[in-house]
């Protein structure tokens, strides 16, 4: 098979949700339906247990386990599907944002009882920014949830995306009988806690078919007919092009834990989800079928063995064919590197591979050359765009507790930042170091890892900071004036970019008004 055919058969996507909506369960069922695993329970371990927030050792252990399951490739019919798991724990939201840069489409899971939750809103914002095609799965229909029409309205209002139901529930909670597949026009009936996958299904292509009454009862049949008529009247005909542009999200209903509605989602996914798409670098757009290989690092995972500081860098291949043992140009450090240990992630195991194609995610063993956002290429291509840092929510100053270990502390901090555990800002004045995160948990993880992997001891001291704003000024003079006047609040991020550390919202607003020629950005890429 040639490069073009290999690209055409790949589908690389991520599953996102607010914790507990059923992402892990759906992932598992997709693998089950895809034939990648044989029994339920196989991917449960990838989940970071929110209840264990105080036990960071446990979390690190789980993070370790999750390496194997964070990318799951499997063959489905003629397709090679790469499913990327995203940490549900909100303290790892940045990990999820970055993972979204490596996918071509997204499946979003929503709990029918809770509706659209905060984490989903944030993740959807990132999808909208990147115009990523999104499919929605409304889960837990076996529970008494909200009215399906109300849920659809809420998705449109809160997530700012048009929706089009492609399956429709028959009843809900204890009366849930199944879903009618509007995409393929067929009826599948619900059997609670179905563990076995069977091909048994009732094919009803015309809703006027009297068999509908026989299968679901008179009142449910009548309601289904009315609701489907309403859907066809209210919602426009589904247009795949609009989905591919990220303008409309097809919606499916079901119950992941009961294997219900999952097949409908998967059947539609394989028909409409996009193959690997072109990606923008700082210079130009790169098409996947270009012969010269290129890719970028979107995730780094430290080896769990503290004696060996090996790391696995996760690369999304964007163009050409990646070959094991070949030299690639590392754009940031301007060096040629070759990797003899290249891993592909299949559903249940890792395997060493010789080559990988656009859309594939590979793991490279690295001793410290690679960091998040790095580009590897065979050709002239510059940096791949699209891995912004977002302003952290919580800031703490690093206090070194062992002056003899300053070097180790600096090195440890640098390497942990390369992994994307948190963000480091170094004040221009006095070189004070401030770590910024989205959740409390990372401070514990950093402290623990600094001590156990680098032999450095530190504590974190509260600082009153509201946001980190990356600075930009077309007018260099205005920028310099600003930096000079706010010198005590200016820092540099890990890449040496200028950042203003604002202490409060009102102060930031005032500063923005007073310096109209300076741009303040709460993401590092603008
Ligand atoms: P997450 O990865 O999005 O955080 O969610 P996860 O799949 O772990 O699901 C969260 C909980 O919701 C789990 O229950 C899971 O069994 C349940 N769940 C998933 N799909 C459905 C569904 O269709 N219907 C119902 N009623 N529940 C569903 P748990 O009690 O937290 O864990 P477990 O002991 O069941 O594994």
XYZ file of C-alpha atoms and ligand atoms in Angstrom:
562
model
C 0.000 0.000 0.000
C 1.342 3.413 -0.929
C 1.573 6.538 1.201
C -1.700 7.969 -0.144
C -3.661 4.804 0.607
C -2.152 4.543 4.090
C -3.169 8.138 4.832
C -6.685 7.657 3.458
C -7.334 4.725 5.771
C -6.266 6.457 8.984
C -8.599 8.117 11.506
C -6.964 9.787 14.482
C -9.333 11.104 17.115
C -9.639 11.967 20.777
C -12.400 11.357 23.291
C -13.169 14.208 25.667
C -15.592 14.662 28.524
C -16.131 16.115 31.925
C -14.957 13.537 34.500
C -17.476 10.772 35.120
C -19.554 11.318 31.988
C -18.377 7.935 30.710
C -15.277 8.562 28.570
C -13.393 5.527 29.840
C -16.430 3.313 29.445
C -17.077 4.520 25.899
C -13.403 4.097 24.963
C -13.551 0.546 26.167
C -16.740 -0.212 24.285
C -15.349 1.256 21.075
C -12.338 -1.036 21.424
C -14.664 -3.928 22.107
C -16.800 -3.207 19.052
C -13.655 -2.585 17.037
C -12.443 -6.051 18.039
C -9.298 -4.595 19.613
C -10.025 -6.080 23.014
C -11.943 -9.172 23.940
C -13.489 -8.320 27.263
C -14.618 -5.323 29.247
C -12.379 -3.970 32.006
C -9.233 -3.709 29.924
C -8.916 0.071 29.812
C -10.350 0.985 33.172
C -6.877 1.373 34.586
C -6.101 4.371 32.389
C -8.306 6.502 34.541
C -6.832 8.787 37.150
C -9.013 8.476 40.172
C -10.186 11.893 41.249
C -10.849 10.659 44.732
C -7.161 9.988 45.165
C -6.195 13.665 44.881
C -4.195 13.635 48.076
C -2.327 10.510 47.119
C 0.008 11.726 44.413
C 2.050 8.542 44.458
C -1.040 6.718 43.413
C -1.655 9.309 40.739
C 1.872 8.973 39.406
C 1.423 5.230 39.319
C -1.797 5.623 37.417
C -0.184 8.097 35.072
C 2.447 5.468 34.441
C -0.138 2.880 33.600
C -1.950 5.340 31.429
C 1.050 5.689 29.074
C 0.207 2.346 27.571
C -3.421 3.194 27.138
C -3.220 6.874 26.281
C -2.945 6.033 22.586
C -4.818 3.044 21.296
C -4.477 1.993 17.696
C -6.657 -0.671 16.183
C -7.742 -1.975 12.818
C -11.439 -1.720 12.017
C -12.448 -3.073 8.621
C -10.058 -1.376 6.195
C -9.341 1.451 8.583
C -6.538 2.039 11.043
C -8.046 3.928 13.947
C -5.889 5.822 16.445
C -7.812 6.720 19.561
C -6.195 9.203 21.920
C -7.291 9.186 25.505
C -7.306 12.460 27.400
C -6.917 12.754 31.163
C -10.297 13.452 32.676
C -8.775 14.956 35.800
C -9.101 18.699 35.433
C -5.694 19.319 36.980
C -4.289 17.774 33.819
C -6.354 19.958 31.495
C -3.234 21.237 29.735
C -2.335 17.659 28.771
C -5.740 17.379 27.189
C -5.441 20.670 25.302
C -2.155 19.517 23.843
C -3.525 16.108 22.916
C -6.239 17.880 20.951
C -3.566 19.341 18.671
C -2.618 15.820 17.598
C -6.071 14.629 16.480
C -8.157 15.181 13.373
C -11.515 14.885 15.092
C -13.100 14.531 18.497
C -15.857 12.529 20.170
C -17.372 14.351 23.113
C -19.229 12.457 25.847
C -22.043 14.173 27.752
C -23.943 12.788 30.732
C -27.698 13.001 30.038
C -28.428 13.700 33.697
C -25.882 16.477 34.139
C -25.875 17.994 30.668
C -22.988 20.202 29.511
C -20.431 20.601 32.314
C -17.571 23.059 32.781
C -14.710 20.869 31.611
C -16.574 20.104 28.374
C -17.066 23.822 27.769
C -13.339 24.480 28.090
C -12.374 21.570 25.851
C -14.905 22.563 23.244
C -13.385 26.045 23.181
C -10.100 24.477 22.096
C -11.905 22.422 19.409
C -13.604 25.552 18.106
C -10.305 27.428 17.995
C -8.891 24.692 15.793
C -12.119 23.982 13.866
C -11.881 20.340 14.855
C -14.857 18.237 13.713
C -16.808 17.051 16.767
C -19.322 14.245 17.288
C -21.312 14.126 20.527
C -22.394 11.036 22.451
C -25.075 11.647 25.057
C -24.557 8.893 27.585
C -26.376 7.139 30.453
C -29.815 7.044 28.829
C -30.585 4.140 31.158
C -30.914 6.807 33.859
C -33.660 9.358 34.267
C -31.971 12.245 32.505
C -32.964 15.527 30.987
C -35.277 15.847 28.009
C -33.266 15.082 24.819
C -34.444 18.236 23.024
C -33.460 20.314 26.045
C -30.000 18.689 26.015
C -29.545 19.519 22.347
C -30.503 23.155 23.007
C -28.043 23.283 25.868
C -25.190 21.981 23.690
C -25.936 24.639 21.090
C -26.153 27.416 23.659
C -23.247 26.504 25.933
C -20.843 25.060 23.371
C -21.643 27.450 20.506
C -21.985 24.740 17.913
C -24.986 23.695 15.834
C -26.171 20.114 16.412
C -27.952 17.463 14.385
C -29.214 14.295 16.111
C -28.312 11.183 14.124
C -29.826 8.767 16.596
C -32.811 9.185 18.876
C -33.666 7.519 22.193
C -36.836 5.506 22.668
C -37.730 6.247 26.255
C -35.279 6.924 29.046
C -34.347 5.540 32.453
C -36.282 2.413 33.311
C -38.328 2.872 30.116
C -35.286 3.125 27.870
C -35.796 0.682 25.033
C -33.124 1.585 22.540
C -32.166 4.113 19.920
C -33.471 4.687 16.459
C -30.575 5.225 14.084
C -31.509 8.239 11.960
C -28.299 7.995 9.964
C -28.741 4.439 8.736
C -32.495 4.326 9.388
C -32.593 1.226 11.512
C -33.818 0.270 14.926
C -31.688 -1.368 17.594
C -33.341 -2.607 20.732
C -31.959 -2.284 24.199
C -31.157 -5.167 26.502
C -29.853 -3.878 29.812
C -26.325 -4.923 30.824
C -25.742 -6.704 27.585
C -22.226 -8.099 27.858
C -22.095 -10.065 24.655
C -22.049 -8.384 21.319
C -24.645 -9.852 19.025
C -25.701 -9.067 15.513
C -29.310 -9.410 16.423
C -31.149 -6.277 15.562
C -34.491 -5.350 14.228
C -34.248 -3.638 10.875
C -37.009 -1.104 10.609
C -36.370 1.331 7.824
C -39.831 2.844 7.665
C -41.139 4.247 10.924
C -44.701 3.589 9.756
C -43.910 -0.155 9.778
C -46.431 -1.783 12.190
C -43.594 -3.926 13.589
C -42.521 -0.828 15.494
C -45.582 -1.175 17.750
C -44.835 -4.839 18.266
C -41.273 -4.096 19.269
C -41.612 -1.067 21.529
C -45.316 -0.781 22.320
C -47.947 1.566 21.048
C -47.277 4.724 22.990
C -43.468 4.592 22.567
C -43.918 3.952 18.824
C -46.238 6.914 18.505
C -43.911 9.199 20.466
C -40.910 8.124 18.382
C -42.769 8.915 15.149
C -43.747 12.350 16.432
C -40.289 13.174 17.699
C -38.553 12.022 14.533
C -40.984 14.148 12.515
C -40.153 17.090 14.738
C -36.391 16.498 14.313
C -36.717 16.294 10.530
C -38.737 19.517 10.605
C -36.567 21.504 13.013
C -33.038 20.408 12.161
C -31.505 20.801 8.702
C -30.493 17.701 6.744
C -27.119 16.551 7.990
C -24.307 17.853 5.799
C -20.963 16.075 6.216
C -19.111 19.123 4.878
C -20.445 21.270 7.740
C -19.302 18.637 10.215
C -15.841 18.552 8.635
C -15.604 22.338 8.934
C -16.406 22.049 12.645
C -19.683 23.915 12.208
C -22.137 21.203 13.168
C -21.885 18.314 15.600
C -23.825 15.125 14.882
C -25.306 13.802 18.123
C -25.818 10.185 19.232
C -27.671 8.893 22.263
C -26.943 5.708 24.181
C -25.640 3.972 27.235
C -21.973 3.117 27.025
C -21.946 0.785 29.999
C -24.698 -1.256 28.365
C -23.030 -1.245 24.915
C -25.913 0.730 23.620
C -25.773 3.317 20.865
C -22.025 2.693 20.560
C -22.242 0.709 17.326
C -24.311 3.500 15.739
C -21.686 6.045 16.736
C -18.822 3.903 15.430
C -20.610 3.099 12.143
C -21.167 6.763 11.465
C -17.676 7.731 12.646
C -15.947 5.427 10.167
C -18.042 6.869 7.359
C -17.635 10.566 8.040
C -14.622 11.245 10.304
C -11.742 12.931 8.495
C -8.486 11.231 7.449
C -5.246 13.020 8.477
C -5.479 16.697 7.582
C -2.862 19.232 6.488
C -1.218 21.101 9.362
C 0.181 24.606 9.603
C 3.797 25.352 10.385
C 5.111 28.853 10.955
C 5.977 29.055 7.249
C 3.301 27.167 5.370
C 0.725 24.423 5.438
C 2.086 20.878 5.134
C -0.012 18.220 3.399
C 0.158 14.657 4.764
C 1.093 13.150 1.400
C 4.235 15.285 1.043
C 7.116 12.803 0.745
C 9.371 14.388 3.351
C 8.509 13.183 6.788
C 7.637 15.594 9.577
C 5.897 15.518 12.946
C 5.697 17.222 16.320
C 5.903 16.308 19.998
C 2.635 16.833 21.870
C 3.285 14.883 25.022
C 6.259 13.686 27.014
C 6.079 11.051 29.629
C 8.837 10.410 32.107
C 9.927 6.884 32.620
C 8.673 5.596 35.900
C 12.086 4.281 36.884
C 13.798 7.181 38.702
C 17.289 5.726 38.098
C 16.963 6.105 34.348
C 15.778 9.445 33.219
C 14.464 8.076 29.965
C 11.382 9.678 28.622
C 8.898 8.773 25.961
C 8.068 11.569 23.556
C 4.756 11.177 21.765
C 4.961 12.351 18.177
C 2.137 12.929 15.761
C 3.392 12.082 12.272
C 2.123 14.824 9.938
C 3.676 14.044 6.548
C 5.729 11.395 4.747
C 6.808 8.080 6.209
C 8.637 7.985 9.536
C 11.439 5.389 9.405
C 13.133 3.887 12.393
C 16.870 4.596 12.468
C 16.741 7.474 10.008
C 18.140 10.934 10.800
C 15.671 13.746 11.392
C 16.295 17.434 11.764
C 15.376 18.781 15.195
C 14.216 22.318 14.389
C 14.682 23.918 17.833
C 18.208 22.724 18.569
C 19.239 22.601 14.894
C 20.660 19.101 15.152
C 20.197 15.802 13.372
C 18.862 13.027 15.569
C 18.070 9.401 14.915
C 15.863 7.095 16.920
C 16.385 3.383 16.999
C 13.646 2.696 19.510
C 10.305 3.622 17.929
C 7.099 2.431 19.507
C 3.579 2.206 18.188
C 0.737 2.022 20.645
C -1.750 -0.702 19.908
C -4.824 -1.319 21.996
C -3.273 -3.564 24.576
C 0.414 -3.377 24.075
C 3.298 -1.403 22.719
C 5.291 -2.707 19.812
C 8.477 -1.647 18.119
C 7.898 -0.580 14.566
C 9.945 0.170 11.470
C 7.771 2.892 10.011
C 4.738 5.050 10.662
C 2.401 7.105 8.510
C 0.672 10.489 8.832
C -1.986 10.343 11.521
C -0.023 7.769 13.503
C 1.223 8.463 16.996
C 4.639 7.066 17.791
C 6.663 6.981 20.979
C 10.358 7.873 20.834
C 12.672 7.071 23.698
C 14.629 10.167 24.517
C 17.130 11.251 27.129
C 16.314 14.932 27.154
C 16.568 16.296 23.614
C 12.861 16.590 23.011
C 10.281 18.793 24.618
C 6.650 19.545 24.019
C 6.100 21.508 20.839
C 9.320 20.341 19.134
C 9.247 19.613 15.419
C 11.207 16.846 13.678
C 11.541 16.992 9.926
C 13.360 15.650 6.917
C 12.863 18.826 4.991
C 12.798 22.587 5.270
C 9.661 22.860 7.394
C 9.735 25.174 10.420
C 7.867 24.715 13.689
C 4.433 23.181 13.719
C 2.018 25.659 15.162
C -0.663 24.999 17.651
C 0.621 23.993 21.030
C -0.081 27.109 23.002
C 0.427 27.441 26.718
C -2.517 28.905 28.585
C -2.167 31.184 31.547
C -2.049 29.038 34.684
C -4.668 29.432 37.387
C -2.510 28.882 40.469
C 0.944 30.351 41.054
C 3.532 29.510 43.711
C 7.084 30.702 44.221
C 9.779 28.043 44.401
C 11.835 28.175 47.592
C 15.020 26.132 47.458
C 15.520 24.196 50.691
C 19.033 22.968 49.973
C 21.496 25.507 48.606
C 23.960 22.703 47.768
C 21.473 21.263 45.310
C 20.649 24.406 43.326
C 21.889 22.885 40.074
C 19.780 19.765 40.548
C 16.750 21.872 41.356
C 17.186 23.966 38.212
C 17.698 20.904 36.053
C 14.731 19.093 37.582
C 12.455 22.059 37.147
C 13.568 22.515 33.543
C 12.976 18.889 32.669
C 9.599 18.701 34.373
C 8.544 21.827 32.478
C 9.668 20.179 29.217
C 7.246 17.404 30.062
C 4.516 19.998 30.434
C 3.829 19.211 34.093
C 3.532 22.945 34.815
C 4.833 26.304 33.614
C 7.854 28.115 34.953
C 8.244 31.879 34.956
C 11.501 33.500 35.989
C 11.308 37.107 37.112
C 13.680 39.472 35.350
C 14.426 41.048 38.705
C 16.114 38.783 41.233
C 15.593 35.637 39.102
C 12.799 34.479 41.408
C 11.061 31.422 40.034
C 7.312 31.022 39.952
C 5.551 27.813 38.965
C 2.076 28.063 37.493
C -0.435 25.214 37.193
C -4.110 24.599 36.554
C -4.562 22.516 39.706
C -3.172 22.003 43.163
C -2.130 18.458 42.390
C 0.843 19.360 40.220
C 2.679 21.062 43.088
C 2.666 17.817 45.017
C 3.777 15.887 41.949
C 6.621 18.358 41.254
C 7.850 18.418 44.837
C 7.820 14.652 45.028
C 9.557 14.126 41.711
C 12.202 16.801 42.360
C 13.136 15.042 45.534
C 13.020 11.465 44.255
C 14.370 11.906 40.740
C 16.733 14.857 41.118
C 17.615 14.866 44.808
C 16.466 18.487 45.172
C 14.285 19.831 47.931
C 11.965 22.782 47.653
C 8.756 24.162 49.017
C 6.131 26.279 47.341
C 5.186 29.639 48.745
C 1.904 31.381 47.983
C 2.101 34.410 45.740
C -0.731 36.697 44.859
C -0.973 36.451 41.092
C -4.003 36.525 38.845
C -2.772 35.750 35.340
C 0.325 35.401 33.198
C 0.029 37.521 30.035
C 2.347 37.019 27.125
C 3.415 40.388 25.748
C 3.585 41.557 22.191
C 4.060 44.978 20.687
C 4.337 45.940 17.049
C 5.539 49.186 18.466
C 8.831 48.133 20.075
C 9.258 51.473 21.800
C 5.871 51.169 23.524
C 6.691 47.616 24.567
C 10.012 48.668 26.028
C 8.364 51.544 27.901
C 5.877 49.120 29.389
C 8.534 46.581 30.379
C 10.657 49.318 31.976
C 7.779 50.758 33.944
C 6.556 47.362 35.209
C 9.973 45.811 35.602
C 9.174 44.162 38.929
C 6.316 42.226 37.330
C 8.030 41.085 34.169
C 9.217 37.518 33.782
C 10.286 35.131 31.061
C 8.629 31.816 30.272
C 10.596 28.620 29.565
C 11.185 29.691 25.966
C 12.407 33.139 26.947
C 9.197 34.898 25.909
C 8.254 38.048 27.819
C 5.412 37.683 30.269
C 3.620 40.160 32.513
C 2.524 38.608 35.815
C -0.617 40.471 36.823
C -1.641 40.550 40.453
C -5.350 41.161 40.051
C -8.039 41.416 37.440
C -8.722 45.092 38.018
C -5.033 45.935 37.884
C -4.636 44.033 34.639
C -7.553 45.915 33.109
C -6.060 49.217 34.182
C -2.668 48.332 32.746
C -4.275 47.294 29.450
C -6.075 50.634 29.250
C -2.945 52.611 30.084
C -0.792 50.820 27.501
C -2.985 50.538 24.385
C 0.007 49.830 22.102
C 0.986 46.678 23.991
C -0.873 43.415 23.387
C -1.598 41.200 26.407
C -2.357 37.546 25.624
C -3.388 34.819 28.028
C -2.141 32.141 25.653
C 1.436 31.919 24.439
C 0.447 31.614 20.781
C -1.552 34.357 19.157
P -14.956 9.069 32.827
O -13.897 8.248 32.191
O -15.605 10.047 31.893
O -14.545 9.732 34.099
O -16.168 8.097 33.256
P -16.249 6.523 33.390
O -16.294 5.865 32.072
O -15.255 6.030 34.370
O -17.712 6.417 34.007
C -18.062 7.038 35.225
C -19.130 6.228 35.897
O -20.318 6.211 35.072
C -18.751 4.763 36.114
O -19.366 4.344 37.301
C -19.421 4.067 34.932
O -19.678 2.711 35.176
C -20.689 4.877 34.811
N -21.291 4.800 33.469
C -20.678 4.868 32.260
N -21.587 4.737 31.274
C -22.781 4.593 31.861
C -24.104 4.399 31.366
O -24.369 4.324 30.177
N -25.106 4.292 32.303
C -24.861 4.357 33.629
N -25.909 4.236 34.437
N -23.623 4.515 34.131
C -22.602 4.636 33.268
P -18.549 4.206 38.635
O -19.510 3.757 39.663
O -17.784 5.462 38.913
O -17.492 3.134 38.297
P -17.705 1.578 38.088
O -17.552 1.026 39.440
O -19.065 1.352 37.508
O -16.613 1.208 37.168
